[in-house]
Coordinates of C-alpha atoms in Angstrom, one line a residue:
Chain A
M19 CA 110.5 78.8 100.0
L20 CA 109.0 82.1 98.8
T21 CA 107.0 84.3 101.1
L22 CA 104.8 87.2 100.1
G23 CA 104.7 90.1 102.6
I24 CA 101.9 92.7 102.8
E25 CA 102.1 95.9 104.8
T26 CA 99.3 98.5 105.0
S27 CA 99.6 99.6 108.6
C28 CA 99.8 103.3 107.9
D29 CA 100.0 105.3 104.6
E30 CA 102.1 103.1 102.4
T31 CA 100.6 100.2 100.4
A32 CA 103.5 97.7 100.2
A33 CA 104.1 94.1 99.1
A34 CA 107.3 92.1 98.5
V35 CA 108.5 88.6 97.8
V36 CA 111.5 87.0 99.6
R37 CA 113.2 83.6 99.3
G38 CA 114.5 81.8 102.3
P39 CA 115.6 82.2 105.0
G40 CA 118.9 80.6 104.1
E41 CA 122.4 80.9 105.5
A42 CA 122.6 84.5 104.3
G43 CA 119.2 85.6 105.6
V44 CA 116.3 86.0 103.2
E45 CA 116.9 87.0 99.6
L46 CA 114.9 89.9 98.4
L47 CA 113.2 89.1 95.1
S48 CA 110.9 92.2 94.8
S49 CA 109.6 95.1 96.8
V50 CA 106.9 97.5 95.7
V51 CA 105.8 100.5 97.8
A52 CA 103.0 102.8 96.8
S53 CA 103.3 106.0 98.9
Q54 CA 100.4 108.3 99.7
D55 CA 102.4 111.4 100.6
D56 CA 100.8 113.3 97.7
L57 CA 97.3 112.8 99.2
H58 CA 98.1 113.6 102.9
A59 CA 100.1 116.6 102.0
H60 CA 96.8 118.5 101.5
F61 CA 96.1 118.1 105.2
G62 CA 99.6 118.4 106.7
G63 CA 99.3 114.9 108.2
I64 CA 97.9 111.4 107.6
V65 CA 94.1 111.3 107.4
P66 CA 93.1 107.7 108.3
E67 CA 89.9 107.5 106.1
V68 CA 91.9 108.9 103.1
A69 CA 94.6 106.3 103.7
S70 CA 92.1 103.5 103.8
R71 CA 90.5 104.6 100.6
R72 CA 93.8 104.6 98.7
H73 CA 94.8 101.2 100.2
I74 CA 91.7 99.5 98.7
E75 CA 92.6 100.7 95.3
M76 CA 96.4 100.0 95.5
I77 CA 96.4 96.7 97.3
M78 CA 96.0 94.3 94.3
P79 CA 98.1 96.2 91.8
V80 CA 100.9 96.4 94.4
V81 CA 100.7 92.7 95.2
G82 CA 100.5 91.8 91.5
E83 CA 103.5 93.9 90.7
A84 CA 105.5 92.3 93.6
L85 CA 104.8 88.8 92.2
Q86 CA 105.6 89.9 88.7
R87 CA 108.9 91.5 89.5
A88 CA 109.9 88.4 91.5
Q89 CA 108.8 86.3 88.5
A90 CA 106.8 84.2 90.9
E91 CA 103.5 82.4 90.3
W92 CA 100.9 81.8 93.1
D93 CA 101.9 78.2 93.2
D94 CA 105.6 79.1 93.9
L95 CA 104.6 80.8 97.3
S96 CA 104.9 78.9 100.6
A97 CA 103.3 81.5 102.9
I98 CA 101.6 84.9 103.1
A99 CA 102.8 87.3 105.8
V100 CA 100.9 90.4 106.7
T101 CA 101.2 93.2 109.3
V102 CA 98.5 92.8 111.9
G103 CA 99.3 95.9 114.0
P104 CA 100.0 98.3 115.5
G105 CA 98.7 101.0 113.1
L106 CA 95.6 102.6 111.7
I107 CA 92.9 100.0 112.0
G108 CA 91.1 101.0 108.8
S109 CA 94.4 100.6 106.9
L110 CA 95.4 97.4 108.6
V111 CA 92.1 95.6 107.8
V112 CA 92.6 96.2 104.1
G113 CA 95.9 94.3 104.1
V114 CA 94.7 91.6 106.5
A115 CA 91.5 91.0 104.6
A116 CA 93.4 90.8 101.3
A117 CA 96.0 88.5 102.8
K118 CA 93.3 86.2 104.1
G119 CA 91.5 86.2 100.8
L120 CA 94.7 85.2 99.1
A121 CA 95.4 82.5 101.8
I122 CA 92.0 80.8 101.4
A123 CA 91.9 81.1 97.6
R124 CA 95.3 79.6 97.1
G125 CA 95.4 77.3 100.2
L126 CA 98.5 79.1 101.6
P127 CA 99.5 79.4 105.3
L128 CA 99.0 82.8 106.8
V129 CA 101.5 84.5 109.1
G130 CA 100.7 87.6 111.2
V131 CA 103.6 90.0 111.7
H132 CA 103.9 92.8 114.3
H133 CA 104.9 96.0 112.6
L134 CA 108.0 96.4 114.9
E135 CA 109.2 92.8 114.2
G136 CA 108.9 93.8 110.6
H137 CA 111.3 96.6 111.2
I138 CA 113.6 94.4 113.1
Y139 CA 113.7 91.8 110.3
S140 CA 114.6 94.5 107.7
A141 CA 118.1 93.7 109.1
A142 CA 117.6 90.0 108.1
I143 CA 117.2 90.8 104.4
D144 CA 120.3 89.7 102.4
S145 CA 122.0 89.7 105.8
T146 CA 121.5 87.8 109.1
L147 CA 120.6 88.9 112.6
T148 CA 123.2 87.8 115.2
F149 CA 122.1 86.9 118.7
P150 CA 122.1 88.3 121.3
S151 CA 121.8 91.8 120.1
V152 CA 120.1 95.1 121.0
V153 CA 117.8 96.6 118.4
L154 CA 117.0 100.3 118.2
I155 CA 113.7 100.8 116.4
A156 CA 113.3 104.5 115.5
S157 CA 110.4 105.4 113.2
G158 CA 107.5 107.7 112.6
G159 CA 105.3 105.9 115.2
H160 CA 107.7 104.1 117.4
S161 CA 110.9 104.2 119.4
H162 CA 111.9 101.0 121.1
L163 CA 115.1 99.3 122.4
V164 CA 114.7 95.6 122.2
L165 CA 117.0 92.9 123.5
M166 CA 116.9 89.8 121.2
R167 CA 118.4 86.5 122.4
E168 CA 117.0 84.4 119.6
H169 CA 114.7 84.7 116.6
G170 CA 111.3 86.0 117.8
E171 CA 112.4 86.5 121.4
Y172 CA 111.9 90.1 122.4
E173 CA 112.6 91.9 125.6
V174 CA 111.7 95.6 125.5
L175 CA 114.4 97.5 127.4
G176 CA 113.0 101.0 126.8
R177 CA 110.5 103.0 124.8
T178 CA 109.4 106.5 124.3
L179 CA 107.3 108.1 127.0
D180 CA 105.7 110.6 124.6
D181 CA 106.4 111.2 120.9
A182 CA 108.1 108.8 118.5
P183 CA 111.3 110.3 116.9
G184 CA 109.7 110.4 113.5
E185 CA 106.7 112.2 115.0
A186 CA 109.2 114.6 116.7
F187 CA 110.8 115.3 113.4
D188 CA 107.5 116.0 111.8
K189 CA 106.4 118.3 114.6
G190 CA 109.7 120.2 114.5
A191 CA 109.3 120.6 110.7
R192 CA 105.9 122.1 111.2
L193 CA 107.4 124.6 113.8
L194 CA 109.9 125.6 111.1
G195 CA 107.2 125.9 108.5
L196 CA 108.5 123.0 106.3
P197 CA 106.1 121.1 104.0
Y198 CA 104.7 117.6 104.8
P199 CA 106.2 115.0 105.2
G200 CA 108.4 117.0 107.5
G201 CA 111.1 114.6 108.7
P202 CA 113.1 114.4 105.5
A203 CA 112.7 118.1 104.9
L204 CA 114.0 119.0 108.3
A205 CA 117.0 116.7 107.9
E206 CA 117.7 118.3 104.6
L207 CA 117.5 121.8 106.1
A208 CA 119.7 120.7 109.0
D209 CA 122.3 119.3 106.6
S210 CA 122.5 122.6 104.9
S211 CA 123.7 124.3 108.0
A212 CA 127.5 125.0 108.1
G213 CA 129.6 124.1 111.1
R214 CA 129.0 122.5 114.4
V215 CA 125.8 123.0 116.4
D216 CA 125.0 122.4 120.0
P217 CA 122.0 120.2 120.7
L218 CA 118.9 121.8 122.3
P219 CA 118.3 121.0 126.0
R220 CA 117.1 117.4 126.2
A221 CA 115.1 115.3 128.7
R222 CA 117.3 113.2 131.0
L223 CA 115.7 110.0 132.3
P224 CA 118.3 108.6 134.7
G225 CA 118.0 105.0 135.6
S226 CA 115.9 104.0 132.6
L227 CA 116.3 103.3 129.0
D228 CA 113.2 105.2 128.0
F229 CA 113.1 108.1 125.6
S230 CA 111.3 111.5 125.7
F231 CA 111.2 114.0 122.9
S232 CA 108.6 116.4 124.1
G233 CA 111.2 118.6 125.9
V234 CA 113.3 119.2 122.8
K235 CA 110.1 120.1 120.9
T236 CA 109.3 122.7 123.5
A237 CA 112.8 124.1 123.3
L238 CA 112.5 124.4 119.5
A239 CA 109.1 126.0 119.8
R240 CA 110.5 128.6 122.2
L241 CA 113.5 129.3 119.9
V242 CA 111.2 129.8 116.9
K243 CA 108.9 132.1 118.9
E244 CA 111.5 134.2 120.6
Q245 CA 113.9 134.8 117.8
E246 CA 113.4 136.2 114.3
L247 CA 115.3 133.4 112.5
D248 CA 116.9 134.1 109.1
A249 CA 117.6 131.3 106.6
E250 CA 120.9 130.3 108.3
G251 CA 119.2 130.6 111.7
R252 CA 116.5 128.2 110.7
A253 CA 119.0 125.8 109.3
R254 CA 121.0 125.9 112.6
A255 CA 117.8 125.5 114.6
A256 CA 116.9 122.4 112.5
A257 CA 120.5 121.1 112.9
A258 CA 120.3 121.6 116.7
Y259 CA 116.9 119.8 116.8
Q260 CA 118.1 116.9 114.7
E261 CA 121.3 116.7 116.8
S262 CA 119.2 116.4 120.0
I263 CA 117.0 113.6 118.7
A264 CA 119.9 111.7 117.1
L265 CA 122.0 112.0 120.3
S266 CA 119.2 110.8 122.5
L267 CA 118.7 107.7 120.3
A268 CA 122.4 107.0 119.9
E269 CA 123.3 107.4 123.6
R270 CA 120.4 105.3 124.8
A271 CA 121.2 102.5 122.2
I272 CA 124.9 102.4 123.4
E273 CA 123.8 102.4 127.1
A274 CA 121.4 99.5 126.4
A275 CA 124.0 97.5 124.5
E276 CA 126.6 98.0 127.2
E277 CA 124.2 97.2 130.1
S278 CA 123.1 94.0 128.3
G279 CA 126.6 92.8 128.1
Y280 CA 128.3 94.8 125.3
L281 CA 126.1 93.5 122.5
P282 CA 126.0 94.4 118.9
I283 CA 123.5 97.1 118.0
V284 CA 121.0 96.9 115.1
A285 CA 119.4 100.2 114.1
V286 CA 116.1 100.0 112.1
G287 CA 113.0 102.0 111.3
G288 CA 112.4 105.1 109.1
V289 CA 114.4 107.4 111.4
A290 CA 117.4 105.0 111.0
C291 CA 117.7 106.5 107.5
N292 CA 118.7 109.8 109.0
R293 CA 122.3 110.5 108.1
R294 CA 123.2 112.3 111.3
L295 CA 121.8 109.5 113.5
R296 CA 123.8 106.9 111.4
A297 CA 127.0 109.0 111.7
L298 CA 126.6 109.6 115.5
L299 CA 125.6 106.0 116.3
A300 CA 128.5 104.6 114.2
A301 CA 131.0 106.9 115.9
K302 CA 129.8 106.3 119.4
A303 CA 129.6 102.5 118.8
E304 CA 133.2 102.5 117.5
E305 CA 134.3 104.4 120.6
A306 CA 132.6 101.8 122.7
G307 CA 134.0 98.9 120.6
L308 CA 130.5 97.7 119.7
P309 CA 129.5 96.6 116.2
V310 CA 126.5 98.4 114.7
I311 CA 124.4 97.3 111.8
F312 CA 122.2 99.4 109.6
P313 CA 119.9 97.9 106.9
D314 CA 119.8 99.5 103.5
T315 CA 117.9 102.8 103.8
K316 CA 115.3 101.6 101.3
L317 CA 114.4 98.8 103.8
C318 CA 114.1 101.2 106.8
T319 CA 110.9 103.0 105.9
D320 CA 107.7 100.9 105.8
N321 CA 107.8 98.2 103.2
G322 CA 106.6 94.7 102.4
A323 CA 110.0 93.1 102.3
M324 CA 110.5 93.5 106.1
V325 CA 107.1 91.9 106.7
A326 CA 107.9 89.0 104.3
A327 CA 111.3 88.5 106.0
A328 CA 109.8 88.5 109.5
G329 CA 107.0 86.2 108.3
A330 CA 109.4 83.8 106.7
H331 CA 111.4 83.4 109.9
K332 CA 108.3 83.3 112.1
F333 CA 106.7 80.6 109.9
G334 CA 109.9 78.4 110.2
H335 CA 110.0 78.8 114.0
A336 CA 106.4 79.1 115.1
G337 CA 104.3 77.8 112.2
A338 CA 101.3 79.5 110.6
D339 CA 98.6 81.5 112.3
S340 CA 94.9 80.5 112.1
L341 CA 92.6 82.1 109.5
D342 CA 90.7 83.9 112.3
L343 CA 93.8 86.0 112.9
D344 CA 92.9 89.4 114.2
C345 CA 94.5 92.8 113.8
A346 CA 94.6 95.7 116.2
A347 CA 95.5 99.4 116.3
N348 CA 97.4 98.8 119.6
L349 CA 99.4 95.6 119.8
Q350 CA 102.2 94.7 122.1
L351 CA 105.3 93.1 120.7
R352 CA 105.3 89.5 121.9
S353 CA 107.8 86.7 121.5
W354 CA 106.8 83.9 119.2
P355 CA 105.2 80.7 120.5
R356 CA 107.6 77.9 119.7
A357 CA 106.3 75.2 117.3
E358 CA 106.1 71.8 119.0
Q359 CA 109.2 69.6 118.4
D360 CA 108.7 66.0 117.2
Chain B
M13 CA 78.1 79.4 86.1
L14 CA 79.4 79.2 89.7
I15 CA 79.2 82.6 91.5
L16 CA 80.7 83.5 94.9
A17 CA 78.9 86.5 96.3
L18 CA 79.9 88.6 99.3
E19 CA 77.9 91.3 101.1
T20 CA 79.2 93.5 104.0
A21 CA 77.4 96.8 103.8
T22 CA 75.4 96.4 107.1
E23 CA 76.0 94.5 110.3
R24 CA 74.3 91.6 108.8
V25 CA 77.0 90.2 106.5
S26 CA 76.5 87.4 104.1
A27 CA 78.1 85.2 101.5
A28 CA 76.6 82.7 99.0
L29 CA 77.7 80.2 96.5
V30 CA 75.3 80.3 93.6
S31 CA 75.2 77.9 90.7
D32 CA 72.9 78.5 87.8
A33 CA 70.5 80.6 89.9
E34 CA 70.4 77.9 92.6
V35 CA 71.9 78.7 96.0
R36 CA 74.4 75.8 96.8
A37 CA 75.5 77.2 100.1
A38 CA 74.8 80.4 102.0
W39 CA 76.0 82.0 105.3
H40 CA 75.1 85.1 107.2
A41 CA 75.9 86.6 110.6
E42 CA 75.5 89.6 112.7
T43 CA 78.9 91.2 113.2
A44 CA 80.1 93.6 115.9
G45 CA 83.5 94.9 114.9
D46 CA 85.0 91.4 114.3
L47 CA 84.3 91.1 110.6
C48 CA 88.0 91.1 109.6
R49 CA 88.7 88.2 112.0
R50 CA 85.7 86.1 111.1
F51 CA 85.0 86.7 107.4
A52 CA 87.6 84.6 105.6
P53 CA 87.3 81.4 107.6
H54 CA 83.5 81.5 106.9
I55 CA 84.0 81.8 103.2
A56 CA 86.4 78.9 103.2
E57 CA 83.9 76.9 105.1
L58 CA 81.1 78.0 102.7
L59 CA 83.0 76.6 99.7
E60 CA 83.5 73.3 101.6
R61 CA 79.8 73.1 102.3
G62 CA 79.0 73.9 98.7
D63 CA 81.5 71.1 97.7
A64 CA 83.4 73.6 95.5
D65 CA 87.0 74.6 95.1
F66 CA 88.2 78.2 94.7
G67 CA 89.5 77.1 91.3
E68 CA 85.9 76.3 90.1
I69 CA 84.5 79.8 90.7
D70 CA 83.5 81.6 87.5
L71 CA 82.6 85.0 88.9
I72 CA 82.9 86.9 92.1
A73 CA 80.1 89.4 92.9
V74 CA 80.6 91.9 95.8
G75 CA 78.2 94.3 97.5
L76 CA 79.7 97.8 97.3
G77 CA 77.4 99.5 99.8
P78 CA 76.8 102.3 100.7
G79 CA 77.3 101.4 104.3
S80 CA 80.1 101.0 106.9
F81 CA 83.3 102.1 105.1
T82 CA 85.5 99.7 107.0
S83 CA 83.2 96.7 106.5
L84 CA 82.8 97.4 102.8
R85 CA 86.6 97.5 102.4
I86 CA 87.0 94.2 104.3
G87 CA 84.5 92.6 101.9
L88 CA 86.0 94.2 98.8
A89 CA 89.6 93.4 99.7
T90 CA 88.6 89.8 100.3
A91 CA 86.8 89.7 97.0
K92 CA 89.6 91.4 95.1
A93 CA 92.2 89.0 96.6
I94 CA 90.2 85.9 95.6
A95 CA 89.4 87.2 92.1
H96 CA 93.0 88.3 91.5
S97 CA 94.7 85.1 92.7
R98 CA 92.3 82.9 90.9
D99 CA 92.1 85.1 87.8
V100 CA 88.3 85.3 88.0
P101 CA 86.2 88.3 86.9
L102 CA 84.9 90.6 89.6
V103 CA 81.7 92.6 89.5
G104 CA 80.6 95.2 92.1
I105 CA 76.9 95.6 92.9
S106 CA 75.1 98.4 94.8
S107 CA 73.9 96.9 98.0
L108 CA 70.8 99.1 97.7
A109 CA 70.1 97.6 94.3
A110 CA 70.3 94.1 95.8
M111 CA 67.7 95.2 98.4
A112 CA 65.4 96.4 95.7
W113 CA 65.9 93.2 93.7
Q114 CA 64.9 91.2 96.8
V115 CA 61.5 92.9 97.1
R116 CA 60.8 93.5 93.4
R117 CA 57.8 91.2 93.3
R118 CA 56.4 92.3 96.7
F119 CA 56.1 96.1 96.0
S120 CA 55.4 98.2 92.9
G121 CA 56.0 101.8 91.8
L122 CA 59.4 103.3 92.6
L123 CA 61.3 101.1 95.0
C124 CA 63.4 103.1 97.5
P125 CA 65.7 101.0 99.6
V126 CA 67.2 102.9 102.6
L127 CA 69.9 102.2 105.2
D128 CA 70.7 104.3 108.3
A129 CA 73.7 106.5 107.3
R130 CA 74.1 108.0 110.8
R131 CA 74.2 111.8 111.4
G132 CA 70.4 111.8 110.7
D133 CA 70.9 110.8 107.1
L134 CA 69.6 107.8 105.1
Y135 CA 71.5 106.1 102.3
A136 CA 69.0 105.6 99.6
A137 CA 68.5 105.0 95.9
G138 CA 65.4 104.6 93.6
Y139 CA 64.6 101.6 91.3
Q140 CA 61.8 100.7 88.9
V141 CA 61.0 97.3 87.7
A142 CA 59.6 96.8 84.2
D143 CA 59.3 93.6 82.2
G144 CA 61.5 91.7 84.7
A145 CA 64.4 94.2 84.4
M146 CA 65.3 96.7 87.1
H147 CA 66.3 100.3 86.2
Q148 CA 67.9 102.8 88.5
L149 CA 66.1 106.2 88.5
Q150 CA 67.7 107.7 91.6
S151 CA 71.5 107.2 92.2
E152 CA 72.8 106.5 95.6
V153 CA 72.6 109.4 98.0
A154 CA 73.1 110.2 101.7
A155 CA 70.3 112.6 102.6
K156 CA 67.8 113.7 105.3
P157 CA 64.3 112.2 104.8
Q158 CA 62.9 115.5 103.6
A159 CA 65.6 116.0 100.9
L160 CA 65.2 112.4 99.9
A161 CA 61.5 112.7 99.5
A162 CA 61.9 115.9 97.5
A163 CA 64.4 114.3 95.1
L164 CA 62.2 111.2 94.6
R165 CA 59.0 113.1 94.1
Q166 CA 60.1 114.5 90.7
H167 CA 60.1 111.0 89.2
G168 CA 56.3 111.0 89.5
Y169 CA 55.8 107.5 90.7
P170 CA 54.2 106.2 94.0
I171 CA 57.1 105.3 96.2
T172 CA 57.8 102.4 98.6
F173 CA 60.4 103.1 101.2
F174 CA 61.9 99.9 102.9
G175 CA 65.1 98.7 104.4
E176 CA 66.7 99.4 107.7
M177 CA 66.1 102.6 109.5
A178 CA 65.7 104.0 113.0
P179 CA 62.1 104.4 114.2
D180 CA 62.4 108.2 114.1
Q181 CA 63.6 108.1 110.5
A182 CA 60.7 105.9 109.6
R183 CA 58.3 108.3 111.3
A184 CA 59.9 111.3 109.5
L185 CA 59.4 109.5 106.1
E186 CA 55.8 108.6 107.0
D187 CA 55.0 112.2 107.8
L188 CA 56.3 113.2 104.4
C189 CA 54.4 110.5 102.4
P190 CA 51.3 111.4 100.3
K191 CA 48.5 108.8 100.3
D192 CA 49.9 106.6 97.6
W193 CA 53.4 106.3 99.1
K194 CA 54.3 103.9 101.8
V195 CA 57.0 103.1 104.4
V196 CA 57.5 99.4 105.1
R197 CA 58.5 98.9 108.7
D198 CA 59.7 95.3 108.4
T199 CA 63.5 95.3 108.1
V200 CA 65.0 94.4 104.7
R201 CA 68.8 94.2 104.5
P202 CA 71.0 93.3 101.5
D203 CA 71.7 89.6 101.0
A204 CA 74.4 87.8 99.1
P205 CA 72.2 85.7 96.8
C206 CA 70.7 88.9 95.3
I207 CA 74.2 90.3 94.9
A208 CA 75.0 87.0 93.0
E209 CA 71.9 87.3 90.7
L210 CA 72.5 91.0 89.9
G211 CA 76.2 90.2 89.4
R212 CA 75.4 87.6 86.8
L213 CA 73.2 90.0 84.9
R214 CA 75.8 92.8 85.0
F215 CA 78.6 90.4 84.0
E216 CA 76.5 89.1 81.0
S217 CA 75.9 92.7 79.9
D218 CA 79.3 94.3 80.3
G219 CA 81.9 91.7 81.5
G220 CA 82.3 93.1 85.0
D221 CA 84.5 95.7 86.7
D222 CA 88.2 96.6 86.7
L223 CA 89.6 94.8 89.7
A224 CA 92.2 97.3 90.8
S225 CA 90.1 100.5 90.7
L226 CA 86.8 99.1 92.0
R227 CA 85.9 101.0 95.2
P228 CA 83.0 100.9 97.6
I229 CA 80.0 103.3 96.9
Y230 CA 81.0 105.7 99.7
V231 CA 78.6 108.5 98.6
R232 CA 80.3 110.7 101.2
M233 CA 83.7 112.3 101.2
S234 CA 86.0 111.6 104.2
Y235 CA 85.4 114.0 107.1
A236 CA 88.8 115.6 106.5
E237 CA 87.9 116.4 102.9
E238 CA 84.6 117.9 104.0
R239 CA 86.3 120.0 106.7
F240 CA 89.1 121.3 104.5
D241 CA 86.8 121.5 101.4
I242 CA 89.2 119.4 99.4
D243 CA 87.8 116.7 97.1
L244 CA 90.5 114.1 96.4
G245 CA 88.2 112.3 94.0
L246 CA 88.2 109.2 96.2
R247 CA 84.4 108.7 96.3

């Protein structure tokens, strides 16, 4: 069974084809991502109308390329999966309208995928999810800790109270005068700093598994304002900032895994590409005796493969969605309805 | 020739299945922000009513606006997906041209279809009909009534303004009109059968549009481009 996945929730136009799921998860046959960083760099951030205008021009070339690279014909497909939110509404509707157009024209089942479950299922590509487990989703727009007991069963244990970690990275980068997109630039600057750095003061939220990144942002703003930072100083400030964010994410993930019964940890989302977070989380998990799984970094940032993977699993467990499927800028992560058993 | 036509520039959206100039099935509805949810199921149902399969479609014609950016992209993404997956040619038609085509036998002189473009502007264009063929004399613009009238005056024809406009916009146009111009108060909105007819004519003359790069007729830059004075060439 082949599934086409389409993702247009933010500023990447993406499509992919996967086979399965089988015993080794879904097999990735193709994944095409058209980034818009060049456009939004002019404005220092994502402009929704600009993103939508690029999506409508990229959507069919990207879908066509995904099919071609997978050497798949329309008749080979079994389902079409598409991100239905959360995200920029003008961007979402381009992907959803295209997916529906394909579904009616080819008579294919349509499966709506929540963007966060897309990220979760990036760990089910050429690999399998084990249950129960705790998933850390850390990305540009989200930070969630989710307990999964079974495919499509989500219990949100904690979330950010203010910025998402990727957003925090971007804002920190702006404070340090780094070009857009700031997250990777900040990480690169941080990695250039020699020696150990202490993290900046961080928010403590005792008795909860929530996150907060506004305090560390304020600390960095104060540091940049009060001190004339030379090149090494800026690198050390970036490293301290990155350390704070990575520590918050890693410590909370370990706490959540321990509190839920010493469960394995799966770390997904664009920020899960961050080398420092990977190293810290791996070290702390080893200390605690917990397994930790990271998907390939290429699958962590927004892509169509994760949507196809989530859609393929969801189709098997919960069946197709109706053609009047809606999309929404704000959308809660919900467990799948179970298909009726015979 | 079996043509599927889609039109989503205004809140009155429509779709039609047209076979050799005969409308086999048509659908229209007023939408209020739920176009993405409702559009595809209605197109599937339209084909059923027209007793046609997606594989039998010879041409897809789509209204390009100007109009609501998001609604236009929903229509165009749907059209592109059907055309691409069925390997059918696609042709994009100005929704204002479709409005002019609809009234070409009712009015004479320079036909000026208008739609409310918000911010006090009108989307407008100018067409002339001669020997059964329609020619565009004024390209699509978003302009205040005064600037629009000034731009159209230079063509030297009596003008008929019609379409969908707010009462104060209609009054503003009437105040600007010399004796031989007129403003038609009855609402005219673009309709899919006219998109189909103009689509067929365009397809017969130039074979249609490039599917990938076809974009709505935005007329306007995005607000961010205007504010930062950066033209990304996305119009």
